Coordinates of C-alpha atoms and ligand atoms in Angstrom, one line a residue:
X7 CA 16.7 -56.2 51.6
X8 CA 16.5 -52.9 49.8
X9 CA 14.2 -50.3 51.0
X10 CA 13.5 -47.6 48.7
X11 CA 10.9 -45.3 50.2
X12 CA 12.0 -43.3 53.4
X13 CA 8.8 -42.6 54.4
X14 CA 8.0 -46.3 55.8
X15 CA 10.8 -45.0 58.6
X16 CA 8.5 -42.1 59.7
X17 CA 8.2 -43.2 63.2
X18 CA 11.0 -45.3 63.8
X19 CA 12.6 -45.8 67.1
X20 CA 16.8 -45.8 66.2
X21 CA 17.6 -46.0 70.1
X22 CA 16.0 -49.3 70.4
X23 CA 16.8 -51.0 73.4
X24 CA 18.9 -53.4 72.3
X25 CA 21.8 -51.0 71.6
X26 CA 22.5 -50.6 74.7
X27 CA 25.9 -51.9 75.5
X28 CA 26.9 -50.6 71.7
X29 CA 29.1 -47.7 70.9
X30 CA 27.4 -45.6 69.2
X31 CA 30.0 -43.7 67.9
X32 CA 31.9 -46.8 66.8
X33 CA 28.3 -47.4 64.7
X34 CA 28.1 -44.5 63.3
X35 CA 31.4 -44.3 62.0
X36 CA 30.4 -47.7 60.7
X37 CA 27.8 -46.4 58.3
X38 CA 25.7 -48.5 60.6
X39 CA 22.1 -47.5 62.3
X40 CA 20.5 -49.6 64.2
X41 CA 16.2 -50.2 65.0
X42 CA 12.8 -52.0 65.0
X43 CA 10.6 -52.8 62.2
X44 CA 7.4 -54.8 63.3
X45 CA 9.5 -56.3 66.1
X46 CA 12.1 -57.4 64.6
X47 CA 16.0 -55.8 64.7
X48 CA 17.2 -54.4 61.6
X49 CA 20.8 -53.0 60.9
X50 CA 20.5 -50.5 58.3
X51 CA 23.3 -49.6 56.2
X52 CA 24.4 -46.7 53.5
X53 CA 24.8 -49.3 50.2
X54 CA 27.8 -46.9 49.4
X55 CA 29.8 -48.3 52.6
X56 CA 28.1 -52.2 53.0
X57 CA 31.6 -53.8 53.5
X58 CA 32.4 -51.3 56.5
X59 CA 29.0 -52.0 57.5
X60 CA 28.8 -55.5 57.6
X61 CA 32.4 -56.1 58.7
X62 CA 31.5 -54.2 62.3
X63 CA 28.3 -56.3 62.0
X64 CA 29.9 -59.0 62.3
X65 CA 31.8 -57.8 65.0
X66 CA 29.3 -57.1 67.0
X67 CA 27.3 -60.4 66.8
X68 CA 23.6 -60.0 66.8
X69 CA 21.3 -61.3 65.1
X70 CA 19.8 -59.1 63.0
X71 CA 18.2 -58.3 59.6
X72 CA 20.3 -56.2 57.4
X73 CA 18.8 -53.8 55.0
X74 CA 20.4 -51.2 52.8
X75 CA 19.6 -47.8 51.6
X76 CA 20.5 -45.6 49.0
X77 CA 22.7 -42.6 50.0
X78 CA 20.6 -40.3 50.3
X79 CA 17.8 -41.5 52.0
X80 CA 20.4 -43.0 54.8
X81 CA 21.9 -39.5 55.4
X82 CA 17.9 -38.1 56.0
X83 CA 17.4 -41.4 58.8
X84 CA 21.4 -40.3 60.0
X85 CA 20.5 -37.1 60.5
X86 CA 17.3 -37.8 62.3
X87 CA 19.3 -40.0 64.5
X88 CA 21.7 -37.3 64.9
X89 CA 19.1 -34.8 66.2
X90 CA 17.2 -37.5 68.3
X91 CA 21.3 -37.5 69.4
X92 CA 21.5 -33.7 70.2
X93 CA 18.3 -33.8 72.7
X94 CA 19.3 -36.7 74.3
X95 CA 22.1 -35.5 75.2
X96 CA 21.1 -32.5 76.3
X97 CA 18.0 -33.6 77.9
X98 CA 20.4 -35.7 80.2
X99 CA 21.4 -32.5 81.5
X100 CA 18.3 -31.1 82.9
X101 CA 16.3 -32.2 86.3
X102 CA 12.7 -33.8 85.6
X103 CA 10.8 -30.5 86.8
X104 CA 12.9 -28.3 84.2
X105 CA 12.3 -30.8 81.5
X106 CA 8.5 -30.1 81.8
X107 CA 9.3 -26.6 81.9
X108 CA 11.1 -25.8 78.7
X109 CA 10.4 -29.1 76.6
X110 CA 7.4 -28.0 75.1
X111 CA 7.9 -27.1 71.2
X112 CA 8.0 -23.5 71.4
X113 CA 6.3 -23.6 67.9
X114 CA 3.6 -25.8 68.8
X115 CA 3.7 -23.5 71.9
X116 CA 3.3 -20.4 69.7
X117 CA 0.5 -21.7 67.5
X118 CA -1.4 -21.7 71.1
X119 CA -0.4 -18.8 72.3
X120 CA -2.0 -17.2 68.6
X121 CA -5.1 -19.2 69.1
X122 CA -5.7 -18.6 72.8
X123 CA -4.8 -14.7 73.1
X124 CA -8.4 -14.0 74.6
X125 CA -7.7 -15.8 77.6
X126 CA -4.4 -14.4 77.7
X127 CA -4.5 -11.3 80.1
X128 CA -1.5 -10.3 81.8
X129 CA 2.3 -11.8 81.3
X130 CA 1.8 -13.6 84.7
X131 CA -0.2 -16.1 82.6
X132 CA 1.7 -20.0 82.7
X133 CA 1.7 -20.0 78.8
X134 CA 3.7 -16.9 78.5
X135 CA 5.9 -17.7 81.1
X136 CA 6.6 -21.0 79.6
X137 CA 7.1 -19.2 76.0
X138 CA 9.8 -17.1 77.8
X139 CA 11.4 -19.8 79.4
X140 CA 11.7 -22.1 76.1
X141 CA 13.4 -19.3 74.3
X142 CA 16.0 -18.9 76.8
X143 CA 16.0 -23.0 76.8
X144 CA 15.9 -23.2 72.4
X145 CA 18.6 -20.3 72.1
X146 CA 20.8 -22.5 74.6
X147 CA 20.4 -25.3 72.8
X148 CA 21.7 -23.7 69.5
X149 CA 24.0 -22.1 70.6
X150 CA 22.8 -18.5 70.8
X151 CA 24.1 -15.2 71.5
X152 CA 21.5 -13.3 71.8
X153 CA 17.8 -13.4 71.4
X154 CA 15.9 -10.2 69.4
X155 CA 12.2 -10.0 69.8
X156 CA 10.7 -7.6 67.0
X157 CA 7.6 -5.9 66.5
X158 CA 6.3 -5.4 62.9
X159 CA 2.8 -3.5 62.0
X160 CA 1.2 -7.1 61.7
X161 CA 3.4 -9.5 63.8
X162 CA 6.6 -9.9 65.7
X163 CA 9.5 -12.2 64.8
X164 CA 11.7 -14.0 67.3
X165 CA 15.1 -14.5 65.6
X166 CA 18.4 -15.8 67.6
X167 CA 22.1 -14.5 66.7
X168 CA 23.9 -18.2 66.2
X169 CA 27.8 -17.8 64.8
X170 CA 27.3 -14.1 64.6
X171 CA 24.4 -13.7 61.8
X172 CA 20.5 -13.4 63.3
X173 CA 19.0 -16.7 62.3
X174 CA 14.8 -16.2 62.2
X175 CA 13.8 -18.6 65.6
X176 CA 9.6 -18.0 64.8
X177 CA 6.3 -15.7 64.2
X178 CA 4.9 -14.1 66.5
X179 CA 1.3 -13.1 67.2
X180 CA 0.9 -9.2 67.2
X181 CA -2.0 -9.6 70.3
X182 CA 0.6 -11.5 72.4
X183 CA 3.8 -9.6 72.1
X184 CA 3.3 -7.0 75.0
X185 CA 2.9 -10.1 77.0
X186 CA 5.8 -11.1 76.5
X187 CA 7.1 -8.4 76.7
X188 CA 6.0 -7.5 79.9
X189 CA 7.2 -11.0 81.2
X190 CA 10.9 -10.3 80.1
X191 CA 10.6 -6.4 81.6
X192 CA 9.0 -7.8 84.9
X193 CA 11.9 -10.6 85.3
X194 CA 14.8 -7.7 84.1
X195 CA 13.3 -5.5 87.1
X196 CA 12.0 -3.3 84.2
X197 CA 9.5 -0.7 84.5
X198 CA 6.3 -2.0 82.3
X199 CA 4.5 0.5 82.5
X200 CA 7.1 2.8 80.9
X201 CA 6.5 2.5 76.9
X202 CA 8.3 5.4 75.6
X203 CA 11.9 5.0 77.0
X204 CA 14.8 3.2 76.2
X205 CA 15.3 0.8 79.5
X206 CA 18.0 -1.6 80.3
X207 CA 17.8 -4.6 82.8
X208 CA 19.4 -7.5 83.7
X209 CA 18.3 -10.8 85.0
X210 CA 19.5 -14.0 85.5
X211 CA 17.3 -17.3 84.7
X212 CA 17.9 -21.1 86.2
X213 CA 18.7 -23.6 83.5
X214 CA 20.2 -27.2 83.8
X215 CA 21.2 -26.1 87.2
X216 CA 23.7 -23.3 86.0
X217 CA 22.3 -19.8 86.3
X218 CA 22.7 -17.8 83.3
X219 CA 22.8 -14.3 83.2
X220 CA 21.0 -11.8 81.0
X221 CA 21.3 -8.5 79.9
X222 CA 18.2 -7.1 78.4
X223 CA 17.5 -4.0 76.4
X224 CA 14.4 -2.8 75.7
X225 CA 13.5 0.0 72.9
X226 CA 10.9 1.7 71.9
X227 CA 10.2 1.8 68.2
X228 CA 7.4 2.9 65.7
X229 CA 5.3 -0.4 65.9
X230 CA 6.1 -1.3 69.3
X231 CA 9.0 -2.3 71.9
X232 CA 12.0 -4.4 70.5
X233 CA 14.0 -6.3 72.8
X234 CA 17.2 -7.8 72.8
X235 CA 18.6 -10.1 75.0
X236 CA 22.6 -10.6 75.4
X237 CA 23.2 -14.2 77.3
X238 CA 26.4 -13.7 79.3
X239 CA 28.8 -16.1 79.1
X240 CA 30.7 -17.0 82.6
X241 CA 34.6 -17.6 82.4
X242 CA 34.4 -21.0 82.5
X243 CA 33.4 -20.5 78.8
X244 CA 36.3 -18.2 77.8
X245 CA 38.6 -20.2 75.6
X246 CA 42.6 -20.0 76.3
X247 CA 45.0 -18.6 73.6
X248 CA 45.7 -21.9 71.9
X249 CA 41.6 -22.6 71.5
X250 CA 40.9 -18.9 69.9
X251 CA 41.7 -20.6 66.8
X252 CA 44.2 -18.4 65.2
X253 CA 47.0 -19.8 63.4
X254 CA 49.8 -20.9 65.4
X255 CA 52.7 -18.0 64.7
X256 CA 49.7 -15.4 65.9
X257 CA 49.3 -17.7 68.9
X258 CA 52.9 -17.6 70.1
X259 CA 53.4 -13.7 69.5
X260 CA 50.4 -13.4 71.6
X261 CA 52.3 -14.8 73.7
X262 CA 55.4 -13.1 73.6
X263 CA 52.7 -10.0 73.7
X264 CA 51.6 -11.1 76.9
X265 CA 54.9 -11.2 78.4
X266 CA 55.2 -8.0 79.1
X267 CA 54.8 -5.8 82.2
X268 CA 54.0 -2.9 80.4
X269 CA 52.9 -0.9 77.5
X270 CA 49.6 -1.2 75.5
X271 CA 47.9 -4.0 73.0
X272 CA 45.2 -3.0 70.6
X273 CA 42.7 -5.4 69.2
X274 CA 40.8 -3.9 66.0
X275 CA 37.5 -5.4 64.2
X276 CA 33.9 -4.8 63.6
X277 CA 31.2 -5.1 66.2
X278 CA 30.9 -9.3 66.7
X279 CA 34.5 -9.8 65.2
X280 CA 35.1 -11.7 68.5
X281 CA 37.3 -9.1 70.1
X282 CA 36.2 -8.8 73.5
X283 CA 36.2 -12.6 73.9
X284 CA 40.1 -12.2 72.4
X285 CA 40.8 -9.8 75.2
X286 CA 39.7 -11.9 78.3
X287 CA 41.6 -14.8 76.6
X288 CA 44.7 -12.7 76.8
X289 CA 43.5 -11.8 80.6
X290 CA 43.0 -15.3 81.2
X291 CA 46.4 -15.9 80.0
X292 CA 48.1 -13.6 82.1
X293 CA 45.8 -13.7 85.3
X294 CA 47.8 -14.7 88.6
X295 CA 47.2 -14.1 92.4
X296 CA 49.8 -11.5 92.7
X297 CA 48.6 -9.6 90.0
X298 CA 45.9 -6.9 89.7
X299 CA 43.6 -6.9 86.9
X300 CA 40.5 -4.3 86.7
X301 CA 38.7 -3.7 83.6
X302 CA 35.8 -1.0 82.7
X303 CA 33.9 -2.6 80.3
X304 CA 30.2 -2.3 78.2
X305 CA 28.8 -4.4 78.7
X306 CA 30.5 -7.0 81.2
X307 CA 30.7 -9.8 78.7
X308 CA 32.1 -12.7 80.5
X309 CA 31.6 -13.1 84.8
X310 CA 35.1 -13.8 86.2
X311 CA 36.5 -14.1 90.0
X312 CA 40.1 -13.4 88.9
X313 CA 39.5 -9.9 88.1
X314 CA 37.6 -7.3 88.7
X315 CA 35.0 -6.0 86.8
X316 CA 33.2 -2.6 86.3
X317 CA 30.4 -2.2 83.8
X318 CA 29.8 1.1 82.4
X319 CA 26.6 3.1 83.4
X320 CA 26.7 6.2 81.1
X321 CA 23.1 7.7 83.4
X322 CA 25.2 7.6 86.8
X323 CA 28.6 9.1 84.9
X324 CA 30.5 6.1 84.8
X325 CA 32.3 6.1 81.1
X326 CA 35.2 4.7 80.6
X327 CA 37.3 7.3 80.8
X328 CA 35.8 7.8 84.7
X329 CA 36.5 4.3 85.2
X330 CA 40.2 4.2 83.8
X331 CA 40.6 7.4 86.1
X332 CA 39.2 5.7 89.2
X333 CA 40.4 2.5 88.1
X334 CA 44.8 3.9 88.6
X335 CA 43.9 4.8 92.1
X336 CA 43.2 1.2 92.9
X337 CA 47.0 0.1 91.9
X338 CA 46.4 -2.4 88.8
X339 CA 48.8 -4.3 87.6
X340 CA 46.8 -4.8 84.3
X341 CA 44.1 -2.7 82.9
X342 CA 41.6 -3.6 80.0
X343 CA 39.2 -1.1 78.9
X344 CA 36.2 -2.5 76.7
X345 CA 37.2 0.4 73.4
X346 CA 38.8 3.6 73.6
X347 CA 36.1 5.8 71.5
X348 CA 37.2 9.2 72.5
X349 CA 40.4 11.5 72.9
X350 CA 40.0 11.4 76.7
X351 CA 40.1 7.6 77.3
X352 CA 42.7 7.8 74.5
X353 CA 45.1 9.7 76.9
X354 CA 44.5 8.5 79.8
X355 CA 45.3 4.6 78.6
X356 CA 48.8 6.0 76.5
X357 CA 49.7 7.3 79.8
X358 CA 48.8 4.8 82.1
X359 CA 50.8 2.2 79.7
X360 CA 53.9 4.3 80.2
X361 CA 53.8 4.2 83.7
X362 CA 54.3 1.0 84.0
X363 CA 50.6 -0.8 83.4
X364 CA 49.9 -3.5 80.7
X365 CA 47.1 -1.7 79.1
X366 CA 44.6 -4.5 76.8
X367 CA 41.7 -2.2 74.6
X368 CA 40.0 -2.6 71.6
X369 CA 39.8 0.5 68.5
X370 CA 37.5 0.9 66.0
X371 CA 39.4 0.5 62.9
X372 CA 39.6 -1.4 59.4
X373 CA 43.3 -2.7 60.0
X374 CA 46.0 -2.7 62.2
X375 CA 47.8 0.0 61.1
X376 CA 45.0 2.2 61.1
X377 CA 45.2 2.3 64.4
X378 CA 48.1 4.6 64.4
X379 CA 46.1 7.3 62.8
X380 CA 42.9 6.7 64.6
X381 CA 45.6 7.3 68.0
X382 CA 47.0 10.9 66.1
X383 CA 43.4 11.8 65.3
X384 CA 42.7 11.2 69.2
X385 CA 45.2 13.6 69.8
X386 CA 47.8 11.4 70.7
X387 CA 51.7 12.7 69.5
X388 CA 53.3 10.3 67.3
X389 CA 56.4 9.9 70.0
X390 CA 54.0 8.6 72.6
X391 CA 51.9 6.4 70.4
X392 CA 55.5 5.0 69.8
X393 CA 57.2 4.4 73.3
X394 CA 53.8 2.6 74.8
X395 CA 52.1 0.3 71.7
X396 CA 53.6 -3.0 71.9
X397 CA 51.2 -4.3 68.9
X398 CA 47.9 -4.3 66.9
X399 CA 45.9 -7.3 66.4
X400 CA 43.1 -7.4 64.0
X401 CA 40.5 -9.8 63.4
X402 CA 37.6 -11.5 62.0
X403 CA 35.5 -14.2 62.9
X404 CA 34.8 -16.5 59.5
X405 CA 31.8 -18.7 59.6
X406 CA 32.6 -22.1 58.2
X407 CA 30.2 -24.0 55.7
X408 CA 28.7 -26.6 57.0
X409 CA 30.9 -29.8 56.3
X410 CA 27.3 -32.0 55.3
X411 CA 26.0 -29.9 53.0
X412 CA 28.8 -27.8 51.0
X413 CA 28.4 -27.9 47.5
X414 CA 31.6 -27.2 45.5
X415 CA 30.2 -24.9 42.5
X416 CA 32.7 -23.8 40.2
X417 CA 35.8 -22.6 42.0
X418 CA 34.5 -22.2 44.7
X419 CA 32.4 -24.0 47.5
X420 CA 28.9 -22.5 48.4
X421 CA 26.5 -23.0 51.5
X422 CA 23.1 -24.9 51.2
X423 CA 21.6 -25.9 54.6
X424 CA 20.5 -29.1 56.6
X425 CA 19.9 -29.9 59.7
X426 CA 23.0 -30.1 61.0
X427 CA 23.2 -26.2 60.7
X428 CA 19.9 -25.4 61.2
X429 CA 19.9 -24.7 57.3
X430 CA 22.0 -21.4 57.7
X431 CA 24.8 -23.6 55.3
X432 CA 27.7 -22.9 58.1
X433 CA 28.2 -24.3 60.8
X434 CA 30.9 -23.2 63.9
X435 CA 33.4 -20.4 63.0
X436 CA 37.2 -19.5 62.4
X437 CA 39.1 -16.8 63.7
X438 CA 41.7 -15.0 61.4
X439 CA 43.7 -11.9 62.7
X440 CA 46.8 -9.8 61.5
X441 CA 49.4 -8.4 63.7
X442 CA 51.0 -5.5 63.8
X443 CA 54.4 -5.6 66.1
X444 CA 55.8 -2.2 67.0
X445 CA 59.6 -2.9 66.4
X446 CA 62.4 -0.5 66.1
X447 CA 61.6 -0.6 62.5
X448 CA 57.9 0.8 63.3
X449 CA 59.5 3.3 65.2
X450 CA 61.5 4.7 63.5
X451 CA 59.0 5.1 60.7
X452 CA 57.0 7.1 63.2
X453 CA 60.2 9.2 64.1
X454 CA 60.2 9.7 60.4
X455 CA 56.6 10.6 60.5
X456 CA 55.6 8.2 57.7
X457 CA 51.9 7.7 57.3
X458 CA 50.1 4.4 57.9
X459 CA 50.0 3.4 54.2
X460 CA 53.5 3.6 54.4
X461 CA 54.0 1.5 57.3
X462 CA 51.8 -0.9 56.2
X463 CA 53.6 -1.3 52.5
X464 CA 57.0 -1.6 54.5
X465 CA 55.4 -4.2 56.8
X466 CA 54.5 -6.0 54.2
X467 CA 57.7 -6.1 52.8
X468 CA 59.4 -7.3 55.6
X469 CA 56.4 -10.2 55.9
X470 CA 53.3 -9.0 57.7
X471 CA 50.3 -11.4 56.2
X472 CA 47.5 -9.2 55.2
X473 CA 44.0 -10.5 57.0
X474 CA 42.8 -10.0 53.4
X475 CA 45.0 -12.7 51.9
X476 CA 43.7 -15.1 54.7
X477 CA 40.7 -14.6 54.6
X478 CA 41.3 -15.4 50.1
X479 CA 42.5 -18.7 51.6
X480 CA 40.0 -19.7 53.7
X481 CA 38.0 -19.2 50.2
X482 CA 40.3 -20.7 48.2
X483 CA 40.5 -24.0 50.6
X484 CA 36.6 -23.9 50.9
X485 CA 36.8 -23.7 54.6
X486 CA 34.1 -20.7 54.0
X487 CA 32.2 -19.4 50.7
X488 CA 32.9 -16.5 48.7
X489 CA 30.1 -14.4 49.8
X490 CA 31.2 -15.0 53.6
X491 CA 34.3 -14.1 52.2
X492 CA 33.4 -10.8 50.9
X493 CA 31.3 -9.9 54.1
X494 CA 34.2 -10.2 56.2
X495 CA 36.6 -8.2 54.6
X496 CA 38.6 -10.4 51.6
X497 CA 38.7 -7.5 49.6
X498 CA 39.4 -5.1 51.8
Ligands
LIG510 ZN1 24.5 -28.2 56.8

């Protein structure tokens, strides 16, 4: 049987309960869905792959109905089944009483919320609270970052940061965002009566039996308070060396990096380049019992019992040049400060990785050997910059195109959007660095005092792979598209 309208699947059940004892995997692989029409089991198959079809058909012995459609309209059921997939799976995960409690469709959930303001009166109210929770519930579910709750002169917008870009979540009723913001302010331990101020809070919220914590900044703006949320990841989540992604001679200099008892490692990259989650995989890597590890961080991105962790409070004094002070007074082994921004931290770090401290920090700068100048800028001497830097890493975080909707175009490949990637066109994302060893060849082009265009043309020269020219390849190959390309620095 050929079906040729899609529509007659609106409402079809493709976990019937026959498929029970089946693989599912082994049936999708197949080019094989299984259901119900009118009572009777149907295997439905993509008329591009019948013989793979029916061959595990026929493996699997049922007896079925077998009806074919055309490519297109079997990839809009598969991906249907694949999202019916996605909340199964997840849903399996969460208790009965949570289910009920962050289930609901948030957009149904806002279209009530819009319609039922009047009754709405403070952020106590079970509607907003539910709102709240099915935010931090949706932005778990994809994946999310952070959350950003804006306030416009006619409505607020909820939008999620997914693979490092802010992805629109949904609209928001102007009457009903001061509830919710009051909610997330009265959960943070936020003052809500307090308008005017910048606050900052933190809070931790009960999903799927893990507790995840929060960090919350609230700001006032010209139309109203903006919030931003920050979902902290805990260390189980904080990927070893081999699972950052970079290519495999990066990996086993990082390595070698590692292996030493002293000196300092930079890591260099824009804000969401993936550098702090680079440095606690370094930590990771190196953590033992018998050694110290204390980092001063803003903010504390990842919770960890190996080390200890102090988060910077600017209001109480605590920079992190006070904390790297107070932080050689509690005998590390191995320091990592979150980014040296000024001179002072600057000095303090050179000279705590020449007395004998492996020192892990991040710089802002556009490569690696930048960071040389940015140092001398500091006010750091040349000689010193060249008896404690062991190496500069640099990277970027490349969001790949989606692999079920990339269209090639020309030379290259460009993003479109389904539903696998919640029609952003990418989905997951690749890290690409460049390193920078300090070797006796560096050095002595320091002794020289040659400047850091001239170290970089002479590491090229001996073989250093420019980020840019990765990046080209990762163009080149399709992994992303031009424009991601561009964004991330291929021309740079
Ligand atoms: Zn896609």
């Amino acid at each position: 049987m050929k079906i040729k309208n899609i529509n007659t699947f609106e409402n079809l059940n493709l976990y019937p309960d026959f498929i029970e004892n089946i693989n599912s995997e082994l049936l999708v692989k197949n080019h094989l869905l299984l259901t119900c029409i009118e009572e009777k089991a149907y295997a439905i198959l993509d008329e591009n792959y019948l013989a793979e079809g029916l061959n595990y058909l026929a493996k699997l012995s049922l007896h079925v109905e077998v009806a074919f459609l055309d490519e297109d309209s079997y990839e809009r059921l598969f991906h249907r089944y694949l999202e019916h997939k996605k909340d199964n799976d997840l849903n399996s995960s969460f208790s009965e009483d949570e289910k009920e409690d962050f289930l609901e469709d948030d957009l149904s959930l806002s279209e009530f919320l819009k319609t039922s303001s009047d009754i709405l009166t403070n952020e106590e109210s079970a509607p907003i609270i539910k709102f709240v929770n099915s935010l931090f519930y949706q932005a778990i579910k994809k994946n999310a970052s952070d959350i950003h709750i804006e306030t416009h002169d006619d409505r607020g917008i909820v939008r999620f940061r997914i693979d490092g870009v802010l992805v629109k979540h949904v609209d928001l009723d102007k009457h009903i965002i001061n509830l919710i913001v009051n909610r997330i302010k009265v959960i943070s331990n936020l003052d809500i009566s307090e308008k005017r101020v910048p606050q900052d809070g933190r809070t931790i919220v009960k999903i799927a039996k893990k507790s995840l914590d929060i960090r919350v900044s609230v700001l006032p703006t010209y139309y109203g308070e903006r919030v931003v949320m920050r979902m902290l990841m805990d260390s189980s989540k904080i990927p070893t060396l081999e699972e950052l992604g970079f290519d495999e001679d990066l990996t086993q200099s990082f390595r070698a990096l590692l292996s030493h008892s002293y000196g300092m490692i930079l890591v260099t990259g824009p804000t969401g380049s993936g550098k702090s989650t680079t440095l606690h995989s370094f930590l990771k890597t190196i953590a033992t019992p018998e050694k110290n590890i204390i980092t001063v961080e803003d903010p504390v991105e990842y919770k960890t019992n190996d080390i200890n962790q102090i988060q910077v409070n600017t209001k109480s004094g605590l920079t992190f040049s006070s904390g790297l002070r107070s932080i050689l007074r509690q005998d590390p082994d191995v320091i990592m400060v979150g980014e040296i921004r000024d001179s002072e931290t600057a000095k303090i770090a050179i000279q705590s990785a020449l007395t004998g401290h492996l020192m892990l920090s991040t710089l802002h700068t556009n490569n690696t050997t930048a960071a040389i100048t940015r140092l001398v800028d500091m006010g750091i001497e040349e000689f010193l910059i060249s008896s404690s830097l062991l190496g500069v890493l640099a990277q970027r975080l490349v969001r790949k195109l989606c692999v079920h909707c990339k269209k090639e175009d020309g030379e290259f490949f460009t993003a479109t959007g389904c539903s696998h990637c919640n029609f952003t066109g990418y989905a997951g994302r690749v890290a690409v660095g460049e390193l920078f060893l300090i070797d006796d060849d560096v050095k002595s082009m320091l002794k020289e005092g040659m400047k850091d265009f001239e170290i970089r043309e002479a590491m090229q020269k001996k073989g250093l792979v420019l980020l840019s020219s990765k990046i080209e390849v990762l163009v080149k190959d399709g992994t992303t598209s031009l424009q991601e390309g561009l964004r991330v620095g291929m021309r740079d």
